[in-house]
Tab-separated table of C-alpha atoms in Angstrom:
chain	number	residue	atom	x	y	z
J	1	MET	CA	-27.407	21.205	33.016
J	2	ARG	CA	-29.122	20.560	36.727
J	3	ARG	CA	-30.405	17.491	34.987
J	4	ILE	CA	-27.508	16.177	33.759
J	5	ARG	CA	-25.850	16.518	37.243
J	6	ARG	CA	-28.542	14.678	38.865
J	7	ARG	CA	-28.187	11.682	36.354
J	8	ALA	CA	-24.421	11.877	37.209
J	9	ALA	CA	-25.192	11.492	40.732
J	10	LEU	CA	-27.543	8.767	40.329
J	11	ALA	CA	-25.332	7.106	38.101
J	12	LEU	CA	-22.457	7.378	40.868
J	13	GLY	CA	-24.598	6.063	43.604
J	14	LEU	CA	-25.548	2.923	41.513
J	15	GLY	CA	-21.823	2.455	40.915
J	16	ALA	CA	-21.114	2.582	44.684
J	17	LEU	CA	-23.855	0.071	45.428
J	18	LEU	CA	-22.800	-2.384	42.857
J	19	THR	CA	-19.046	-2.017	44.062
J	20	GLY	CA	-20.418	-2.965	47.809
J	21	THR	CA	-22.445	-5.969	46.399
J	22	ALA	CA	-19.507	-7.251	44.230
J	23	ALA	CA	-18.029	-8.712	47.358
J	24	CYS	CA	-20.869	-11.137	47.958
J	25	SER	CA	-21.690	-12.075	44.311
J	26	ALA	CA	-20.552	-11.780	40.844
J	27	ASN	CA	-21.670	-8.339	39.225
J	28	PRO	CA	-24.235	-9.333	36.577
J	29	PHE	CA	-24.152	-5.669	34.942
J	30	SER	CA	-20.402	-5.813	34.288
J	31	ASP	CA	-19.064	-6.236	30.552
J	32	PRO	CA	-16.127	-8.489	29.731
J	33	HIS	CA	-13.039	-6.174	28.618
J	34	PRO	CA	-13.714	-5.374	24.952
J	35	VAL	CA	-10.113	-6.890	23.984
J	36	TYR	CA	-8.679	-8.684	26.949
J	37	GLY	CA	-12.052	-10.497	27.566
J	38	LYS	CA	-11.962	-12.342	24.335
J	39	PRO	CA	-10.171	-15.386	23.505
J	40	LEU	CA	-6.394	-14.959	23.265
J	41	GLY	CA	-6.350	-15.730	19.316
J	42	ARG	CA	-8.917	-13.041	18.797
J	43	GLN	CA	-7.440	-10.306	21.034
J	44	LEU	CA	-5.152	-8.586	18.174
J	45	ASP	CA	-8.249	-8.395	16.028
J	46	ALA	CA	-10.205	-6.684	18.848
J	47	ALA	CA	-7.134	-4.214	19.442
J	48	ALA	CA	-7.256	-3.154	15.879
J	49	ARG	CA	-11.027	-2.182	16.143
J	50	ALA	CA	-10.216	-0.520	19.682
J	51	THR	CA	-7.299	1.586	18.322
J	52	GLN	CA	-9.604	2.773	15.456
J	53	GLU	CA	-12.357	3.601	17.968
J	54	ALA	CA	-9.976	6.319	19.316
J	55	LEU	CA	-10.727	8.286	16.113
J	56	THR	CA	-7.341	10.140	16.077
J	57	ALA	CA	-3.564	9.342	16.668
J	58	SER	CA	-0.197	10.473	15.726
J	59	PHE	CA	2.279	7.756	14.630
J	60	THR	CA	5.834	7.132	13.727
J	61	SER	CA	6.956	4.130	11.527
J	62	ARG	CA	10.623	3.509	10.965
J	63	LEU	CA	12.478	0.851	8.775
J	64	VAL	CA	16.143	0.377	9.790
J	65	TYR	CA	18.537	-1.316	7.603
J	66	GLY	CA	21.819	-2.269	9.264
J	67	PHE	CA	23.562	-0.850	12.433
J	68	GLY	CA	26.526	1.308	13.190
J	69	PRO	CA	27.799	4.279	10.898
J	70	ASP	CA	26.203	2.697	7.699
J	71	THR	CA	22.661	2.467	8.954
J	72	ALA	CA	20.156	3.476	6.378
J	73	THR	CA	16.478	4.807	7.685
J	74	ASP	CA	13.272	5.043	6.186
J	75	THR	CA	11.150	7.122	8.689
J	76	THR	CA	7.523	8.299	8.570
J	77	THR	CA	5.835	10.645	10.958
J	78	GLY	CA	2.312	11.693	10.849
J	79	ARG	CA	-1.284	11.881	12.208
J	80	VAL	CA	-4.566	9.664	11.181
J	81	ASP	CA	-8.066	10.084	11.687
J	82	TRP	CA	-10.369	6.944	11.463
J	83	ASP	CA	-13.555	9.007	11.693
J	84	GLN	CA	-12.936	10.916	8.373
J	85	ASP	CA	-10.760	8.024	7.110
J	86	THR	CA	-7.716	10.418	6.579
J	87	GLY	CA	-3.930	10.650	6.916
J	88	TYR	CA	-1.301	13.124	6.660
J	89	ALA	CA	2.615	12.030	6.853
J	90	ASP	CA	6.037	12.972	6.127
J	91	ARG	CA	8.632	10.603	5.015
J	92	ALA	CA	12.434	10.829	5.210
J	93	VAL	CA	14.736	8.471	3.796
J	94	ARG	CA	18.467	8.481	4.581
J	95	VAL	CA	21.024	6.037	2.891
J	96	PRO	CA	24.416	6.478	3.751
J	97	ALA	CA	26.972	6.608	0.889
J	98	ALA	CA	28.609	3.256	2.043
J	99	LEU	CA	25.474	1.317	0.375
J	100	PRO	CA	25.765	0.148	-3.318
J	101	GLU	CA	23.389	2.416	-5.694
J	102	ARG	CA	21.103	-0.528	-6.334
J	103	ASP	CA	20.446	-1.182	-2.544
J	104	ALA	CA	19.977	2.680	-2.283
J	105	THR	CA	17.684	2.764	-5.080
J	106	ALA	CA	15.548	-0.254	-3.401
J	107	ILE	CA	15.282	1.132	-0.041
J	108	GLY	CA	14.307	4.410	-1.160
J	109	GLY	CA	12.181	3.199	-4.085
J	110	ARG	CA	13.743	5.715	-6.508
J	111	THR	CA	16.738	6.676	-8.102
J	112	GLY	CA	18.993	9.824	-7.575
J	113	PRO	CA	19.535	11.435	-4.168
J	114	ARG	CA	20.133	9.011	-1.263
J	115	ASP	CA	18.461	11.677	1.337
J	116	TRP	CA	15.139	12.889	0.407
J	117	ASN	CA	11.752	13.854	1.737
J	118	GLN	CA	8.167	13.387	0.702
J	119	THR	CA	4.703	14.418	2.045
J	120	TYR	CA	1.728	12.616	1.522
J	121	ALA	CA	-2.089	12.972	2.419
J	122	LEU	CA	-4.849	10.299	2.339
J	123	ARG	CA	-8.695	10.621	1.910
J	124	GLY	CA	-11.069	8.137	2.299
J	125	GLY	CA	-12.274	6.183	-0.833
J	126	GLY	CA	-8.729	5.272	-1.787
J	127	GLY	CA	-7.520	9.019	-2.651
J	128	VAL	CA	-3.653	9.681	-2.308
J	129	TYR	CA	-2.110	13.078	-2.553
J	130	VAL	CA	1.512	13.574	-3.170
J	131	ARG	CA	2.635	17.174	-2.153
J	132	VAL	CA	4.946	18.827	-4.919
J	133	ASP	CA	6.874	21.955	-4.078
J	134	GLY	CA	7.646	23.849	-7.130
J	135	ALA	CA	9.503	27.113	-7.598
J	136	GLU	CA	6.251	29.105	-7.949
J	137	GLN	CA	3.899	27.164	-5.575
J	138	ARG	CA	3.130	24.238	-3.586
J	139	THR	CA	0.455	21.873	-5.198
J	140	TRP	CA	-1.156	18.687	-4.272
J	141	LEU	CA	-0.991	15.829	-7.006
J	142	ARG	CA	-4.105	13.466	-6.552
J	143	PHE	CA	-4.098	9.846	-7.405
J	144	SER	CA	-7.610	8.310	-7.280
J	145	ALA	CA	-7.591	4.371	-7.260
J	146	ALA	CA	-8.882	4.776	-10.973
J	147	GLU	CA	-5.992	6.906	-11.883
J	148	ARG	CA	-3.342	4.574	-10.287
J	149	LYS	CA	-4.842	1.530	-12.253
J	150	LYS	CA	-4.647	3.433	-15.364
J	151	PHE	CA	-0.826	4.200	-14.718
J	152	GLY	CA	-0.155	0.697	-13.666
J	153	MET	CA	0.562	1.803	-9.966
J	154	THR	CA	-1.133	-1.267	-8.375
J	155	GLY	CA	-0.174	-4.064	-6.246
J	156	ASP	CA	3.164	-3.087	-4.395
J	157	HIS	CA	3.533	0.197	-5.877
J	158	ASP	CA	4.702	2.573	-3.276
J	159	ILE	CA	1.926	5.193	-3.909
J	160	ASN	CA	-1.010	2.378	-4.050
J	161	ARG	CA	0.152	0.855	-0.821
J	162	LEU	CA	-0.306	4.210	1.176
J	163	ASN	CA	-4.074	3.440	1.727
J	164	GLY	CA	-3.945	1.182	4.914
J	165	ALA	CA	-6.541	-1.238	6.425
J	166	VAL	CA	-5.567	-0.827	10.072
J	167	LEU	CA	-4.235	2.779	9.814
J	168	PRO	CA	-5.430	4.982	7.222
J	169	TYR	CA	-1.415	5.498	6.125
J	170	GLY	CA	-0.317	2.079	4.865
J	171	GLY	CA	3.003	0.440	4.786
J	172	THR	CA	3.667	0.205	8.475
J	173	LEU	CA	3.683	-2.873	10.940
J	174	ALA	CA	-0.066	-2.028	11.764
J	175	GLU	CA	-0.911	-3.765	8.398
J	176	VAL	CA	0.054	-7.027	9.889
J	177	LEU	CA	-1.647	-6.620	13.336
J	178	THR	CA	-4.703	-8.630	12.414
J	179	ALA	CA	-2.877	-11.525	10.699
J	180	ALA	CA	-0.395	-11.798	13.767
J	181	ARG	CA	-0.943	-14.744	16.345
J	182	PRO	CA	0.283	-14.534	19.732
J	183	VAL	CA	3.101	-17.029	20.911
J	184	GLY	CA	2.116	-17.725	24.330
J	185	LYS	CA	0.390	-15.954	26.891
J	186	PRO	CA	0.698	-11.884	27.155
J	187	GLU	CA	2.675	-10.164	29.891
J	188	GLY	CA	1.453	-7.095	31.909
J	189	VAL	CA	2.719	-3.686	31.457
J	190	PRO	CA	2.122	-0.702	33.916
J	191	GLY	CA	-1.117	0.898	33.267
J	192	GLY	CA	-3.097	-2.312	32.783
J	193	GLY	CA	-1.865	-2.877	29.212
J	194	ARG	CA	-0.227	-6.022	27.677
J	195	ARG	CA	2.760	-7.036	25.769
J	196	TYR	CA	2.390	-9.940	23.146
J	197	THR	CA	5.181	-11.858	21.208
J	198	VAL	CA	3.493	-12.738	18.101
J	199	GLU	CA	4.373	-14.654	14.764
J	200	VAL	CA	3.436	-13.192	11.483
J	201	PRO	CA	2.882	-15.295	8.405
J	202	ALA	CA	5.202	-15.210	5.564
J	203	SER	CA	2.266	-14.140	3.263
J	204	HIS	CA	2.457	-10.771	5.144
J	205	ALA	CA	6.010	-10.232	5.381
J	206	ALA	CA	6.090	-7.940	2.141
J	207	ASP	CA	3.488	-5.556	3.696
J	208	VAL	CA	5.872	-3.480	5.665
J	209	LEU	CA	8.664	-3.193	3.208
J	210	PRO	CA	8.944	-0.894	-0.023
J	211	ALA	CA	7.946	-1.906	-3.297
J	212	ALA	CA	11.324	-2.639	-4.541
J	213	LEU	CA	12.075	-5.166	-1.604
J	214	ALA	CA	8.288	-6.311	-1.268
J	215	GLY	CA	8.521	-7.742	-4.897
J	216	PRO	CA	11.223	-10.240	-4.259
J	217	VAL	CA	9.771	-11.336	-0.828
J	218	ARG	CA	6.406	-11.959	-2.157
J	219	GLY	CA	7.724	-13.925	-5.019
J	220	ALA	CA	9.620	-16.092	-2.903
J	221	ASP	CA	6.513	-16.676	-0.713
J	222	ARG	CA	4.590	-17.571	-3.866
J	223	LEU	CA	7.268	-20.218	-4.664
J	224	GLY	CA	6.881	-21.767	-1.049
J	225	HIS	CA	10.074	-20.110	0.062
J	226	GLY	CA	8.597	-17.352	2.096
J	227	LYS	CA	9.882	-16.509	5.670
J	228	GLY	CA	7.425	-15.148	8.633
J	229	PHE	CA	8.762	-13.457	11.383
J	230	ARG	CA	8.259	-12.492	15.144
J	231	ALA	CA	7.157	-9.090	16.286
J	232	THR	CA	6.349	-7.571	19.741
J	233	VAL	CA	3.147	-5.863	20.229
J	234	GLU	CA	2.089	-3.414	23.151
J	235	LEU	CA	-1.341	-2.124	23.859
J	236	ASP	CA	-2.531	0.045	26.569
J	237	GLY	CA	-5.225	-0.802	29.449
J	238	GLN	CA	-7.986	-0.126	26.724
J	239	GLY	CA	-6.598	-2.472	24.488
J	240	ARG	CA	-5.196	0.056	21.944
J	241	LEU	CA	-2.188	-0.466	20.131
J	242	LEU	CA	0.837	1.646	21.529
J	243	ARG	CA	3.724	0.197	19.910
J	244	MET	CA	5.010	-2.656	17.442
J	245	SER	CA	8.634	-3.725	16.686
J	246	ALA	CA	9.847	-6.535	14.576
J	247	ASP	CA	13.039	-8.361	13.474
J	248	LEU	CA	13.062	-8.902	9.631
J	249	ALA	CA	16.069	-10.624	9.333
J	250	PRO	CA	14.369	-13.775	7.912
J	251	GLN	CA	13.642	-11.532	4.860
J	252	LEU	CA	17.253	-10.671	4.309
J	253	GLY	CA	18.143	-14.176	3.043
J	254	LEU	CA	15.642	-13.897	0.619
J	255	LEU	CA	16.602	-10.251	-0.556
J	256	HIS	CA	20.129	-11.294	-0.788
J	257	ALA	CA	19.169	-14.274	-2.931
J	258	ALA	CA	17.734	-11.668	-5.160
J	259	GLY	CA	20.963	-9.504	-5.330
J	260	LEU	CA	19.421	-6.987	-2.886
J	261	LEU	CA	21.062	-5.495	0.308
J	262	ASP	CA	23.875	-7.958	0.415
J	263	ASP	CA	25.897	-5.293	2.476
J	264	VAL	CA	23.031	-5.009	4.978
J	265	PRO	CA	23.384	-7.311	8.119
J	266	ALA	CA	20.228	-6.358	10.028
J	267	LEU	CA	16.625	-5.288	9.032
J	268	HIS	CA	14.440	-3.919	11.779
J	269	ALA	CA	10.662	-2.328	11.941
J	270	ASP	CA	9.080	-0.438	14.597
J	271	LEU	CA	5.842	1.654	14.822
J	272	ARG	CA	4.585	3.943	17.882
J	273	LEU	CA	1.259	5.483	18.289
J	274	THR	CA	0.818	8.508	20.654
J	275	ARG	CA	-1.954	11.176	21.439
J	276	LEU	CA	-4.561	8.526	20.765
J	277	GLY	CA	-8.125	10.180	21.141
J	278	LYS	CA	-6.525	13.725	21.125
J	279	TRP	CA	-8.364	15.851	18.798
J	280	GLN	CA	-5.840	16.446	16.024
J	281	ARG	CA	-7.791	16.779	12.617
J	282	GLU	CA	-5.904	17.837	9.366
J	283	SER	CA	-6.839	20.444	7.159
J	284	PHE	CA	-5.367	20.022	3.476
J	285	PRO	CA	-4.795	21.421	0.968
J	286	GLY	CA	-5.655	24.675	2.355
J	287	ALA	CA	-4.788	27.712	0.241
J	288	HIS	CA	-2.615	25.075	-2.146
J	289	PRO	CA	-4.414	23.877	-5.333
J	290	VAL	CA	-5.183	20.209	-5.962
J	291	VAL	CA	-4.223	18.978	-9.364
J	292	LEU	CA	-5.437	15.494	-10.927
J	293	SER	CA	-2.708	13.138	-11.723
J	294	GLY	CA	-4.585	12.011	-15.024
J	295	GLU	CA	-4.402	15.821	-16.321
J	296	VAL	CA	-0.457	16.246	-15.589
J	297	LEU	CA	1.280	12.942	-16.047
J	298	VAL	CA	2.223	11.961	-19.624
J	299	PRO	CA	3.947	9.252	-21.331
J	300	ALA	CA	7.553	9.200	-21.840
J	301	ARG	CA	6.835	9.973	-25.549
J	302	GLY	CA	4.481	12.540	-24.662
J	303	LEU	CA	7.160	14.784	-23.305
J	304	LYS	CA	8.051	17.726	-25.131
J	305	ASP	CA	11.519	18.451	-26.580
J	306	GLY	CA	13.245	20.710	-23.975
J	307	ARG	CA	10.770	19.885	-21.030
J	308	CYS	CA	12.082	18.377	-17.966
J	309	ALA	CA	10.670	15.422	-15.569
J	310	ASP	CA	10.863	14.495	-11.962
J	311	THR	CA	11.033	10.618	-11.349
J	312	GLN	CA	11.414	10.869	-7.756
J	313	LEU	CA	7.780	11.641	-7.420
J	314	LEU	CA	6.666	8.003	-9.190
J	315	GLY	CA	9.951	6.105	-9.363
J	316	ARG	CA	12.099	5.629	-12.407
J	317	GLY	CA	10.079	2.360	-13.306
J	318	SER	CA	6.971	4.177	-13.863
J	319	ARG	CA	5.079	3.834	-17.112
J	320	VAL	CA	4.493	7.624	-17.084
J	321	LEU	CA	6.581	10.850	-16.266
J	322	PHE	CA	5.628	13.841	-14.094
J	323	PRO	CA	6.725	16.979	-16.182
J	324	VAL	CA	8.104	20.148	-14.243
J	325	ASN	CA	9.443	23.485	-14.902
J	326	CYS	CA	13.339	22.853	-15.510
J	327	ALA	CA	14.128	25.202	-13.038
J	328	ASP	CA	12.485	22.993	-10.556
J	329	PRO	CA	14.414	19.831	-9.266
J	330	HIS	CA	14.207	17.223	-11.929
J	331	ASP	CA	16.351	14.058	-13.292
J	332	LEU	CA	15.226	13.735	-16.811
J	333	TRP	CA	15.623	16.077	-19.630
J	334	LYS	CA	14.037	15.506	-23.083
J	335	TYR	CA	16.004	16.685	-26.263
J	336	GLU	CA	15.538	16.184	-30.012
J	337	GLY	CA	16.832	12.762	-31.156
J	338	ALA	CA	17.845	11.482	-34.571
J	339	PRO	CA	16.318	8.749	-36.627
J	340	VAL	CA	17.835	5.375	-36.939
J	341	GLU	CA	18.878	4.273	-40.118
J	342	ARG	CA	20.965	1.370	-40.991
J	343	THR	CA	21.676	-1.283	-43.404
J	344	VAL	CA	23.433	-4.557	-42.510
J	345	ARG	CA	24.213	-7.640	-44.127
J	346	GLU	CA	25.717	-10.964	-42.295
J	347	PRO	CA	25.227	-11.758	-39.406
J	348	VAL	CA	22.042	-10.731	-38.312
J	349	ALA	CA	22.482	-11.699	-34.610
J	350	ALA	CA	25.236	-9.434	-33.990
J	351	ASP	CA	23.865	-6.496	-35.459
J	352	TYR	CA	20.014	-6.607	-34.640
J	353	ASP	CA	20.152	-4.792	-31.266
J	354	GLU	CA	17.062	-2.311	-30.953
J	355	ARG	CA	18.661	-0.670	-27.590
J	356	ARG	CA	22.010	-0.475	-29.047
J	357	TRP	CA	20.944	1.571	-32.026
J	358	GLY	CA	18.539	3.749	-30.014
J	359	THR	CA	21.464	4.527	-27.508
J	360	GLU	CA	23.829	5.083	-29.974
J	361	SER	CA	21.444	7.368	-32.155
J	362	CYS	CA	20.713	9.328	-28.776
J	363	ARG	CA	24.230	9.542	-27.738
J	364	ALA	CA	25.202	11.126	-30.924
J	365	ALA	CA	22.367	13.671	-31.050
J	366	LEU	CA	23.400	14.686	-27.359
J	367	ARG	CA	26.975	15.089	-28.320
J	368	GLU	CA	25.823	17.420	-31.015
J	369	HIS	CA	23.249	19.527	-28.974
J	370	PRO	CA	24.540	22.877	-28.285
J	371	SER	CA	23.132	23.204	-24.774
J	372	ALA	CA	23.793	19.643	-23.147
J	373	THR	CA	26.182	19.013	-20.332
J	374	ALA	CA	24.902	15.688	-19.297
J	375	ASP	CA	26.769	12.646	-19.377
J	376	PRO	CA	26.041	10.784	-22.650
J	377	ALA	CA	26.395	7.389	-20.904
J	378	THR	CA	23.055	8.148	-19.216
J	379	VAL	CA	20.905	8.590	-22.152
J	380	VAL	CA	17.384	6.745	-21.948
J	381	PRO	CA	16.210	6.127	-25.360
J	382	ILE	CA	12.357	5.279	-25.789
J	383	GLY	CA	11.082	3.924	-29.188
J	384	GLU	CA	10.904	0.922	-31.560
J	385	THR	CA	12.614	0.000	-34.944
J	386	THR	CA	11.181	-1.734	-38.120
J	387	PHE	CA	13.109	-3.760	-40.449
J	388	ALA	CA	12.883	-4.988	-44.072
J	389	VAL	CA	14.756	-7.571	-45.936
J	390	THR	CA	15.640	-7.044	-49.489
J	391	GLY	CA	17.510	-8.870	-52.242
J	392	GLY	CA	18.769	-12.439	-52.032
J	393	LYS	CA	18.273	-15.660	-53.665
J	394	LYS	CA	15.714	-16.925	-51.115
J	395	LYS	CA	12.829	-15.360	-49.426
J	396	PHE	CA	13.091	-14.324	-45.649
J	397	THR	CA	10.488	-14.966	-43.270
J	398	GLY	CA	9.807	-14.149	-39.538
J	399	GLU	CA	11.881	-11.745	-37.806
J	400	PRO	CA	15.875	-11.138	-37.405
J	401	GLY	CA	17.245	-12.487	-34.145
J	402	PRO	CA	20.123	-14.553	-32.409
J	403	GLY	CA	20.971	-17.537	-34.566
J	404	ARG	CA	19.119	-16.339	-37.568
J	405	SER	CA	21.061	-15.506	-40.942
J	406	LEU	CA	20.086	-13.610	-43.917
J	407	PRO	CA	19.955	-15.512	-47.493
J	408	PRO	CA	22.804	-14.956	-49.481
J	409	GLY	CA	22.917	-11.360	-51.160
J	410	ALA	CA	20.032	-10.074	-48.980
J	411	ARG	CA	20.435	-6.869	-46.661
J	412	LEU	CA	18.386	-5.962	-43.914
J	413	ARG	CA	17.322	-2.317	-43.945
J	414	ILE	CA	16.380	-0.833	-40.403
J	415	THR	CA	14.870	2.389	-39.400
J	416	GLY	CA	13.546	3.531	-36.229
J	417	SER	CA	12.327	6.513	-34.227
J	418	TYR	CA	13.391	7.106	-30.538
J	419	ASP	CA	12.670	9.965	-28.162
J	420	CYS	CA	15.843	10.708	-26.299
J	421	LEU	CA	16.025	11.516	-22.491
J	422	VAL	CA	18.880	11.779	-20.304
J	423	SER	CA	19.611	11.716	-16.630
J	424	THR	CA	20.453	14.743	-14.930
J	425	GLU	CA	21.881	15.634	-11.260
J	426	ARG	CA	18.587	17.319	-10.250
J	427	THR	CA	19.692	20.555	-11.825
J	428	ALA	CA	18.605	22.380	-15.020
J	429	PRO	CA	20.497	21.110	-17.917
């Protein structure tokens, strides 16, 4: 300890000597600022590295749709640890009743309740963990990079985008920091920090939007119709990221053209980092079990009759289902369906409608089910049909469809097998 104190005193003395001589000549030992000492065009890249060198931080990320009493919000609060490459976050989506169902689904990335909460954890190597609170216990469902690829959760899928590049937790404004370019010189802020006005290229506009909105924006960019946006970036005296805010109104025109958010007049994003460098490492899952998603998720046809599924976890558009106990929150129930058996003559175009046949078959089976209380209008048929043409004076080749007619005297025999699911109000059927 004495040796350390002597070295500290020596360093202080040397610092005072160099300070005293600085008035006479430039200090040959001084280093330029790791962020502000770089050319303007490279300062935000350096700011991303300086922020990561803080090792830990808390963050709050928000997307705000509209203004006034009909405002929808998507708020995520959490903590990140760059040293361990981990993150932990709680996401809360709130959508007012005034917004159409399609917009509510796009904002939240799922159907069902307009207000919902989800907890996520991230681990280095691409591991994403989603917390599932069942009636009996809490479980972490793990999605590795390989599992996400297997289940089609790639690209802009909401779970896939949780792994970030600047923060371990992705989908925030931090994702565009290194792509942003300053517009003019930054202004000083108290504490020695700086505030920048930046331009974000159109190719990165989708990085801060949920998957259902990111798709149309990215598609418009591929067609050359993308829109960039401006943002404000504030750094502290060490050049570390403190705040970002952005007006995403340029994206609204693209979304309106895709039939989304027609009733939303404004779109804003912001990000705030606090407790930079404060020790706040997360310990998860603690006493709660971790289950591999590949061992739990099933294709829709793999769900057994009488079982329930929760699509809130993965989104209704997922190729796989998450089976749950019917006593737990769920929004799909599978029941025994009925085979499709139909014989038709003319015209083929009016009768060959696979989805209609499956829907009618599942609705009929639901009406006859002794314990069903769900609305038959919400059935989800999953399956396929086959056909065979018999009789007729001429041979029928190819497949039936719009604009095709059967030969005189021919009959079309249609058979099919459908699994039947029905939407529920997140209660037991």
